Amino acid sequence: MRKIAWIFVVSVLGPSLALAWLAVRSLSNQEIVFERQQTLLYQNVCNGVAKDVMAFIENRKIEFGRQVEALLALKNPMTVARQFDALLVEVWPLAQVGFAVTADGEVVSPSLFGRPDSRRFRLENDSFLSNQESVEVYWKSPKGDIPLSQLDGAKGDKFRKVTPEKGAGAEGKVPSRMSAQEAEFKQFIGNASDGILARFLQNKLKLWMWYRSPGNTQVVFGAEIKLPLLQESLRPLLQPERPLQPDICVALLDDTGKPVARSHPEFTADWKRPFVAAEIGEALPHWEVAGYLLNPTRLTHSARTLTLTLGLLVCVLWLAIGVGGSLLVADLRRQLRLTRQKTDFVSNVSHELKTPLTSIRMFSELLADGRVTDPGKQRTYLQVFAGETALLTLLINNVLDFSRMERGEKQYRLEPCDIGQIAREVAETARPHLEARGFHLIAEWPDGPVHVRADRDALAQVILNLLSNAEKYSGESKEIRLQLRRARGVGGESVELRVLDRGIGVPAGLEERIFEQFYRADDSLSSGIPGSGLGLTLARQIARSHGGEIHFERRSEGGSCFILRLPI
Ligand code: ADP
């Protein structure tokens, strides 16, 4: 038993408890892990939208190139260059102003005397476009960053760091990678065929796209973009994927941190405190795609629910381990007890066989010697033989029936019979044996027959078992009563067969256990009374197969009373 207990502790209980402990430990971090996962998920959404916005602007640049080529296909390049502002604004709504600059830095369009927008453009940008002034520009070369050494007079990278706001998702916000570089227009465009420039003029963002036709590299065409229109076109890109739409609002923040477009128009928040944010790129410097939780408490709530669910699972696991473990231990104990009882059973049965055999041998020797000549005595001896053989038969029947019962092969032949007659026959068979041992058997019968549907042999076996027990456990007081009476109960009319003795009685608490297979009360074991522990098990099994029951009752003045109740 101890070995099995150790194996159980080492192989099942120990590892399960260790696992459960690890689960509880990880449980405490679960909320943080969940929030991290959510942050990462929403960060990915913002990164994706930022990429889409950048791709959208890149596509507008390609579109601009196509517009220029279309104009060049219609007219002479210099004519197109001179009239570029007017021509472009007419065909491309995204253009605020169109400009054309020659390789020598001469600004041929827009006209200094044109629309107010054209005039403003010339005033603001002439010296930069004609390479007389270096300005700070956010810019990305189509072939990657041009080494600063190629930019004459370049002052070097200036990084304006975006300080992450404090808040739940502040950790998801990336520091700004944006760098402005200072140079003249010619240096920025180099030999490239197209590009995007962004610069701040009086704190206002200006976005340019430029293009140089392969057929005429002498003129660079460009456009200042209408930002409000661009923002409007970007709005559809801000929608997060459908499953995330109830959770997060995606907003496009300008360089001042104000939302210029958002996925949920009715939603407002402290725009400076996004849950996650991603920069867009050089085309829209310091603009961000920011994500805001629509229902911030839901995240904590979901995290708590997750923790609670996992906690419950761990508890269930513990409970299962506990219940499973105790069931296993209980079953083990039962198996061990059964094994011990089976071992006892073999020695008990051998002992019980020996007692009647000794009597039979003794009396048969006396008769064989011819020393007993009195016919009365001879008859008594023969009756003793009959009684002892009946006991032997009973024991052997008990063992055989039990093994049949175990294999599920035991079957009863139920037929109408008079239980009074069966009981009388059994009593008369047992009487000589009992009286020879000094017992006084008092039988009380009802008037007339009492019919039940029963297997005669099985019923006789039950009565004989009860009588045999009354004899074995009677001790000094040698009075046995056998009573048969009709009774009326809830289930209808029944018959009660009582076997009463004034013997040692059944110890308290064992009233039901004595009906278990092989079970023998400690008293009967220690006092050396032979027995197999099967008599009552079989009696109960037979009673139940007949639709009845058998149980024990303590007698108030001492002794036992076994009651067999069968339906009439
Ligand atoms: P056994 O062969 O041991 O008598 P049983 O199944 O007939 O087996 O009885 C089980 C146990 O019940 C006995 O060992 C004994 O302890 C107890 N018992 C049965 N009948 C009596 C009785 N009449 N008086 C006291 N104890 C009894």
XYZ file of C-alpha atoms and ligand atoms in Angstrom:
595
model
C 0.000 0.000 0.000
C 2.789 2.391 0.962
C 4.607 1.636 -2.317
C 1.487 2.340 -4.364
C 0.905 5.547 -2.419
C 4.464 6.646 -3.237
C 4.049 5.811 -6.912
C 0.800 7.802 -6.917
C 2.429 10.807 -5.230
C 5.519 10.760 -7.501
C 3.814 10.033 -10.821
C 0.421 11.741 -10.495
C -0.067 14.016 -7.512
C 3.394 15.686 -7.561
C 3.461 16.580 -11.287
C -0.205 17.669 -11.228
C 0.371 19.970 -8.274
C 3.522 21.384 -9.922
C 1.565 22.020 -13.125
C -1.275 23.623 -11.224
C 1.197 25.839 -9.355
C 2.772 26.937 -12.657
C -0.704 27.637 -14.027
C -1.536 29.833 -11.015
C 1.760 31.702 -11.413
C 1.164 32.382 -15.087
C -2.378 33.402 -14.201
C -1.141 36.497 -12.367
C 0.653 37.651 -15.553
C -2.298 36.817 -17.759
C -3.827 40.301 -17.650
C -0.559 41.923 -18.745
C -0.028 39.316 -21.471
C -3.571 39.879 -22.741
C -3.129 43.682 -22.802
C 0.191 43.252 -24.625
C -1.459 41.046 -27.211
C -4.208 43.582 -27.735
C -1.654 46.415 -28.002
C 0.287 44.452 -30.604
C -2.876 43.683 -32.523
C -3.984 47.327 -32.612
C -0.430 48.496 -33.376
C -0.461 46.215 -36.407
C -3.749 47.772 -37.502
C -2.208 51.282 -37.327
C 1.002 50.175 -39.060
C -1.107 48.641 -41.835
C -3.189 51.789 -42.293
C -0.029 53.967 -42.305
C 1.436 51.758 -45.030
C -1.772 51.997 -47.053
C -1.748 55.805 -46.742
C 1.864 55.959 -47.952
C 1.064 53.596 -50.833
C -1.934 55.768 -51.747
C 0.285 58.875 -51.933
C 2.889 56.986 -53.983
C 0.122 56.017 -56.412
C -0.953 59.662 -56.697
C 2.667 60.457 -57.630
C 2.534 57.882 -60.434
C -0.823 59.308 -61.481
C 0.771 62.770 -61.604
C 3.530 61.439 -63.882
C 0.890 60.039 -66.219
C -0.907 63.389 -66.320
C 2.337 65.111 -67.297
C 3.040 62.531 -70.018
C -0.507 62.967 -71.325
C 0.000 66.739 -71.585
C 3.412 66.298 -73.224
C 1.871 63.975 -75.802
C -0.466 66.754 -76.903
C 1.815 69.782 -76.997
C 5.360 70.950 -77.316
C 7.277 70.481 -74.000
C 8.111 74.169 -73.589
C 4.481 75.162 -74.237
C 3.326 72.627 -71.664
C 5.957 73.932 -69.221
C 4.831 77.549 -69.623
C 1.132 76.784 -69.292
C 1.627 73.894 -66.822
C -0.177 75.430 -63.832
C -3.355 76.142 -65.768
C -3.214 72.853 -67.721
C -2.654 70.693 -64.642
C -5.238 72.304 -62.385
C -7.766 71.663 -65.110
C -7.097 67.931 -65.507
C -5.941 66.883 -62.026
C -8.179 67.985 -59.118
C -5.574 67.055 -56.520
C -3.252 69.841 -57.753
C -3.344 73.170 -55.882
C -0.623 74.616 -58.095
C 1.359 73.150 -60.979
C 4.961 74.204 -61.503
C 7.669 73.703 -64.095
C 11.380 74.384 -63.565
C 14.128 74.131 -66.171
C 17.457 72.427 -65.545
C 19.069 75.891 -65.074
C 16.616 76.680 -62.292
C 14.314 78.954 -64.248
C 10.716 78.766 -62.941
C 8.604 78.832 -66.095
C 5.259 78.093 -64.443
C 3.151 79.243 -62.649
C 3.043 82.791 -63.809
C 4.013 85.536 -61.374
C 0.915 87.375 -62.526
C -1.524 84.451 -62.487
C -4.064 83.281 -59.920
C -3.565 84.309 -56.264
C -2.462 80.720 -55.478
C 0.138 80.861 -58.276
C 1.473 84.192 -57.083
C 1.684 82.984 -53.467
C 3.505 79.866 -54.686
C 6.077 81.882 -56.617
C 6.728 84.187 -53.690
C 7.165 81.303 -51.284
C 9.253 79.013 -53.461
C 11.064 80.911 -56.209
C 14.409 81.141 -54.490
C 14.276 77.425 -53.473
C 13.245 76.230 -56.947
C 15.857 78.399 -58.671
C 18.479 76.877 -56.344
C 19.322 80.151 -54.632
C 18.184 79.055 -51.227
C 18.523 75.819 -49.198
C 15.436 74.810 -47.282
C 14.517 72.033 -44.878
C 12.607 69.356 -46.674
C 11.228 65.980 -45.667
C 12.027 63.839 -48.554
C 12.561 60.332 -49.647
C 14.582 59.492 -52.705
C 12.985 56.820 -54.898
C 16.216 54.812 -54.613
C 16.560 55.243 -50.880
C 18.322 58.018 -48.992
C 21.018 59.854 -50.916
C 24.196 60.118 -48.857
C 24.428 63.513 -47.221
C 27.812 64.059 -48.821
C 26.035 64.456 -52.181
C 24.006 67.364 -50.816
C 26.132 70.533 -51.046
C 25.751 72.595 -47.965
C 23.719 69.924 -46.229
C 23.694 70.522 -42.535
C 22.969 66.908 -41.684
C 20.062 65.024 -40.226
C 17.871 66.722 -37.741
C 15.606 64.343 -35.864
C 12.571 65.773 -34.308
C 11.684 63.225 -31.689
C 8.035 62.584 -31.019
C 7.806 62.172 -27.252
C 5.338 59.385 -26.551
C 2.341 60.524 -24.578
C 1.685 58.865 -21.273
C -1.244 56.478 -21.346
C -2.322 52.920 -21.735
C -0.972 52.473 -25.207
C 1.909 54.917 -25.062
C 4.360 52.046 -25.191
C 2.939 51.082 -28.589
C 3.950 54.429 -30.077
C 7.175 54.434 -32.054
C 9.675 57.286 -31.753
C 9.765 59.469 -34.870
C 12.134 58.362 -37.616
C 11.412 61.521 -39.568
C 14.402 63.576 -40.615
C 14.423 66.889 -42.443
C 17.321 67.633 -44.753
C 18.408 71.037 -45.898
C 19.414 71.617 -49.526
C 18.485 73.337 -52.785
C 15.802 71.920 -55.074
C 18.289 70.683 -57.657
C 20.183 68.726 -55.038
C 17.061 66.995 -53.826
C 15.906 65.843 -57.217
C 19.374 64.820 -58.451
C 18.989 62.591 -61.512
C 15.817 60.895 -60.336
C 12.749 60.808 -62.554
C 10.145 61.541 -59.881
C 9.700 62.098 -56.166
C 7.765 63.515 -53.250
C 8.825 66.488 -51.107
C 7.223 67.831 -47.965
C 8.153 71.045 -46.188
C 6.735 73.247 -43.495
C 6.105 76.862 -44.454
C 4.891 79.076 -41.600
C 4.097 75.854 -39.727
C 1.900 74.680 -42.580
C 2.652 71.464 -44.413
C 3.173 71.694 -48.160
C 3.273 68.465 -50.136
C 4.855 68.368 -53.581
C 5.127 65.734 -56.224
C 7.468 66.125 -59.138
C 8.169 64.351 -62.371
C 10.808 64.497 -65.108
C 9.824 62.973 -68.448
C 12.396 60.589 -69.938
C 11.723 62.288 -73.326
C 12.614 65.750 -71.989
C 14.877 65.845 -68.950
C 15.385 69.608 -69.235
C 12.120 70.459 -67.475
C 10.981 69.244 -64.043
C 7.222 69.310 -63.604
C 5.723 69.477 -60.146
C 2.492 69.945 -58.217
C 1.593 71.346 -54.835
C -1.106 68.997 -53.505
C -4.504 70.098 -52.173
C -4.192 68.646 -48.671
C -7.896 68.818 -47.696
C -8.812 66.832 -50.803
C -6.071 64.329 -50.121
C -7.304 63.893 -46.516
C -10.783 63.295 -47.821
C -9.563 60.563 -50.176
C -7.649 58.944 -47.337
C -10.756 58.516 -45.154
C -11.805 55.078 -46.569
C -8.350 53.714 -45.765
C -8.851 54.357 -42.044
C -11.427 51.627 -41.516
C -9.987 48.784 -39.377
C -10.912 45.216 -40.277
C -14.567 44.423 -39.604
C -14.074 42.317 -36.402
C -12.044 45.126 -34.842
C -14.429 47.936 -35.801
C -16.385 47.839 -32.518
C -13.121 48.014 -30.547
C -10.934 50.677 -32.097
C -11.233 54.048 -33.812
C -8.474 54.804 -36.285
C -7.700 58.505 -36.795
C -5.337 60.408 -39.041
C -3.589 63.044 -36.926
C -1.840 66.015 -38.554
C 1.486 67.413 -37.364
C -0.248 69.400 -34.619
C -1.922 66.242 -33.291
C -5.404 67.183 -34.536
C -7.563 64.540 -36.199
C -8.130 65.327 -39.885
C -10.051 62.127 -40.595
C -11.270 59.189 -38.483
C -12.984 55.843 -38.883
C -15.756 56.652 -36.358
C -16.890 60.252 -37.075
C -18.908 60.550 -33.849
C -16.030 59.395 -31.625
C -13.949 61.904 -29.674
C -11.105 61.406 -27.250
C -8.073 63.064 -25.810
C -6.358 62.935 -29.199
C -2.930 63.394 -27.618
C -3.251 60.065 -25.819
C -3.689 57.351 -28.431
C -3.615 53.708 -27.389
C -1.267 52.983 -30.320
C 0.186 55.125 -33.112
C 2.241 54.762 -36.277
C 4.004 57.401 -38.344
C 3.105 57.582 -42.007
C 6.352 58.576 -43.634
C 8.209 61.424 -45.291
C 5.213 62.373 -47.472
C 3.240 63.479 -44.411
C 5.959 64.259 -41.844
C 4.857 64.069 -38.195
C 1.430 62.953 -39.237
C 0.289 59.795 -37.546
C -2.239 57.042 -37.818
C -3.479 56.694 -34.240
C -5.695 54.059 -32.647
C -8.108 54.840 -29.762
C -10.029 52.268 -27.736
C -13.735 52.836 -28.206
C -14.439 51.219 -24.866
C -11.299 51.205 -22.708
C -12.987 49.369 -19.821
C -13.818 46.482 -22.113
C -10.137 45.575 -22.464
C -9.681 45.353 -18.694
C -12.966 43.532 -18.463
C -11.957 41.006 -21.142
C -8.575 40.545 -19.450
C -10.314 39.946 -16.109
C -12.784 37.506 -17.672
C -9.895 35.634 -19.265
C -8.040 35.481 -15.940
C -11.211 34.393 -14.166
C -11.908 31.677 -16.739
C -8.354 30.383 -16.516
C -8.540 30.580 -12.712
C -11.725 28.559 -12.760
C -10.124 26.029 -15.083
C -7.178 25.679 -12.700
C -9.623 25.212 -9.785
C -11.518 22.568 -11.736
C -8.178 20.922 -12.538
C -7.252 20.923 -8.860
C -10.648 19.607 -7.907
C -10.382 16.886 -10.535
C -6.911 15.951 -9.284
C -8.184 15.925 -5.693
C -11.349 13.958 -6.410
C -9.578 11.631 -8.860
C -6.749 11.082 -6.373
C -9.054 10.314 -3.463
C -11.201 8.019 -5.634
C -8.054 6.232 -6.753
C -6.851 5.868 -3.171
C -10.304 4.687 -2.039
C -10.426 2.158 -4.864
C -6.927 0.986 -4.024
C -7.897 0.500 -0.402
C -11.020 -1.388 -1.446
C -9.017 -3.641 -3.761
C -6.489 -4.296 -1.018
C -9.233 -5.065 1.485
C -10.891 -7.376 -1.018
C -7.607 -9.191 -1.658
C -7.113 -9.589 2.085
C -10.700 -10.793 2.505
C -10.283 -13.294 -0.319
C -7.187 -14.709 1.384
C -9.107 -14.932 4.670
C -12.007 -16.508 2.799
C -9.925 -19.512 1.713
C -8.803 -20.280 5.241
C -12.295 -19.584 6.646
C -13.981 -21.932 4.173
C -11.476 -24.715 4.862
C -12.158 -24.278 8.567
C -15.949 -24.293 8.073
C -15.706 -27.472 5.995
C -13.666 -29.132 8.674
C -16.177 -28.698 11.567
C -19.146 -30.670 10.127
C -16.780 -33.234 8.598
C -15.284 -33.895 12.038
C -18.804 -34.488 13.506
C -19.777 -36.778 10.655
C -16.555 -38.787 11.055
C -16.915 -39.044 14.802
C -20.561 -40.244 14.739
C -20.003 -42.556 11.753
C -17.073 -44.214 13.602
C -19.306 -44.741 16.637
C -22.001 -46.342 14.468
C -19.481 -48.427 12.527
C -17.956 -49.836 15.740
C -21.441 -51.112 16.642
C -21.110 -49.620 20.102
C -24.354 -47.667 19.746
C -27.176 -50.182 19.862
C -30.011 -47.929 21.093
C -32.270 -47.320 17.990
C -33.258 -43.878 19.343
C -29.613 -42.807 19.570
C -28.894 -44.254 16.162
C -31.708 -42.153 14.720
C -30.361 -39.026 16.419
C -26.894 -39.698 14.973
C -28.314 -40.136 11.524
C -30.228 -36.881 11.946
C -26.924 -35.250 12.928
C -25.443 -36.583 9.672
C -28.336 -35.071 7.781
C -27.920 -31.707 9.585
C -24.135 -31.585 9.068
C -24.408 -32.584 5.404
C -27.057 -29.882 5.001
C -24.522 -27.404 6.432
C -21.808 -28.673 4.089
C -24.198 -28.440 1.152
C -25.121 -24.935 2.242
C -21.483 -23.867 2.359
C -20.670 -25.413 -1.000
C -23.839 -23.915 -2.505
C -22.899 -20.532 -1.103
C -19.470 -20.667 -2.752
C -20.800 -21.993 -6.052
C -23.687 -19.517 -6.168
C -21.363 -16.650 -5.360
C -19.032 -17.524 -8.222
C -22.053 -17.885 -10.549
C -23.318 -14.543 -9.334
C -19.920 -12.949 -9.979
C -19.952 -14.260 -13.542
C -23.568 -13.101 -13.938
C -24.703 -16.667 -14.632
C -26.949 -17.187 -11.619
C -30.599 -17.621 -12.604
C -33.646 -18.391 -10.448
C -36.653 -20.455 -11.364
C -39.533 -18.439 -9.905
C -42.735 -20.362 -9.292
C -45.647 -20.013 -6.886
C -44.833 -21.766 -3.640
C -45.761 -21.750 0.040
C -42.953 -20.028 1.955
C -44.367 -21.452 5.218
C -43.841 -24.967 3.977
C -40.274 -24.209 2.803
C -39.399 -22.599 6.129
C -40.888 -25.518 8.067
C -38.846 -28.032 6.031
C -35.628 -26.084 6.591
C -36.353 -25.737 10.313
C -37.012 -29.461 10.653
C -33.783 -30.321 8.836
C -31.780 -27.979 11.060
C -33.535 -28.838 14.339
C -31.704 -32.141 15.215
C -28.333 -30.516 14.550
C -29.276 -27.466 16.617
C -30.728 -29.480 19.459
C -27.675 -31.703 19.469
C -25.722 -28.517 20.199
C -28.094 -27.494 22.959
C -30.157 -24.950 20.998
C -33.802 -24.339 21.527
C -35.514 -23.534 18.191
C -38.907 -21.814 18.561
C -40.903 -21.492 15.343
C -44.068 -19.413 14.874
C -46.141 -20.026 11.742
C -49.178 -18.213 10.381
C -52.427 -19.982 9.762
C -52.652 -21.480 6.312
C -50.209 -21.249 3.405
C -48.464 -18.000 2.359
C -47.881 -18.010 -1.365
C -45.013 -16.192 -2.969
C -43.339 -16.433 -6.352
C -39.901 -17.800 -5.555
C -37.156 -20.265 -6.324
C -37.628 -22.899 -3.607
C -33.951 -23.853 -3.330
C -32.821 -20.228 -3.200
C -35.352 -19.425 -0.439
C -34.296 -22.485 1.557
C -30.673 -21.352 1.160
C -31.483 -17.916 2.614
C -33.339 -19.371 5.622
C -30.613 -21.914 6.265
C -27.941 -19.187 6.084
C -29.826 -17.089 8.643
C -30.336 -20.064 10.951
C -26.714 -21.070 10.608
C -25.602 -17.508 11.488
C -27.950 -17.421 14.489
C -26.311 -20.615 15.678
C -22.732 -19.431 15.014
C -23.098 -16.013 16.630
C -25.320 -17.001 19.568
C -22.598 -17.311 22.144
C -23.880 -18.659 25.518
C -27.576 -17.927 25.010
C -28.950 -20.746 22.920
C -32.373 -19.575 21.886
C -33.316 -19.103 18.232
C -36.688 -17.908 17.026
C -38.045 -18.339 13.536
C -41.151 -16.231 12.830
C -43.204 -16.041 9.676
C -45.987 -13.487 9.441
C -47.937 -11.516 6.907
C -47.365 -7.778 6.827
C -48.942 -4.841 5.052
C -46.744 -2.013 3.804
C -46.677 0.823 1.274
C -45.875 -1.548 -1.582
C -48.792 -3.869 -0.767
C -49.088 -7.145 1.128
C -45.856 -8.932 1.967
C -44.510 -11.730 4.069
C -41.856 -11.296 6.753
C -39.522 -14.037 7.840
C -37.590 -13.150 10.995
C -34.668 -15.056 12.448
C -33.930 -13.866 15.997
C -31.181 -14.763 18.372
C -29.834 -13.509 21.705
C -26.210 -13.744 20.581
C -23.260 -11.363 20.279
C -25.087 -8.986 17.920
C -23.559 -6.876 15.137
C -21.195 -4.068 16.223
C -22.661 -0.575 15.723
C -21.906 0.980 12.332
C -21.525 -2.384 10.587
C -25.235 -3.029 10.049
C -24.889 -2.611 6.268
C -21.309 -3.714 5.827
C -22.067 -7.261 6.965
C -23.975 -7.660 3.667
C -20.810 -6.882 1.632
C -19.021 -9.803 0.019
C -16.374 -11.501 2.218
C -17.041 -8.993 4.965
C -16.907 -10.384 8.496
C -17.274 -8.254 11.583
C -14.074 -8.078 13.616
C -15.754 -9.881 16.515
C -16.558 -12.958 14.469
C -13.002 -13.043 13.104
C -11.285 -12.539 16.451
C -13.505 -15.016 18.302
C -12.510 -17.695 15.801
C -16.066 -18.377 14.548
C -15.707 -20.010 11.128
C -17.405 -18.330 8.189
C -16.948 -17.349 4.557
C -18.429 -13.843 4.634
C -20.747 -14.844 1.771
C -23.951 -15.957 3.526
C -25.566 -12.535 3.935
C -24.277 -11.306 0.556
C -26.080 -14.166 -1.146
C -29.157 -13.803 1.062
C -29.506 -10.157 0.037
C -28.864 -10.915 -3.601
C -31.524 -13.651 -3.594
C -34.013 -11.440 -1.703
C -33.567 -8.631 -4.222
C -33.891 -10.989 -7.196
C -37.280 -11.946 -5.721
C -38.360 -8.310 -5.478
C -37.795 -8.302 -1.705
C -35.175 -7.137 0.794
C -33.294 -8.360 3.791
C -31.966 -6.232 6.624
C -30.652 -6.343 10.135
C -32.313 -4.988 13.271
C -30.722 -4.765 16.696
C -32.813 -6.350 19.457
C -33.339 -4.082 22.420
C -32.497 -6.795 24.972
C -29.444 -7.926 22.987
C -29.020 -10.193 20.000
C -29.809 -9.915 16.312
C -32.874 -9.961 14.196
C -32.616 -10.579 10.435
C -35.769 -9.807 8.474
C -36.447 -11.225 5.028
C -39.355 -9.418 3.380
C -40.937 -10.740 0.165
C -43.992 -9.560 -1.781
C -46.959 -11.914 -1.646
P -20.153 -15.653 7.743
O -19.864 -16.858 6.933
O -18.955 -14.947 8.239
O -21.171 -15.868 8.756
P -22.156 -13.938 6.595
O -22.195 -13.185 5.339
O -23.254 -14.905 6.823
O -20.754 -14.624 6.686
O -22.150 -12.910 7.772
C -21.292 -11.796 7.699
C -20.958 -11.307 9.070
O -22.122 -10.789 9.684
C -20.480 -12.352 10.004
O -19.102 -12.601 9.887
C -20.832 -11.781 11.356
O -19.818 -10.911 11.786
C -22.094 -11.003 11.072
N -23.311 -11.765 11.433
C -24.100 -12.441 10.623
N -25.144 -12.981 11.288
C -25.000 -12.597 12.570
C -25.745 -12.811 13.771
N -26.845 -13.542 13.774
N -25.293 -12.268 14.908
C -24.190 -11.530 14.932
N -23.434 -11.242 13.818
C -23.835 -11.804 12.660
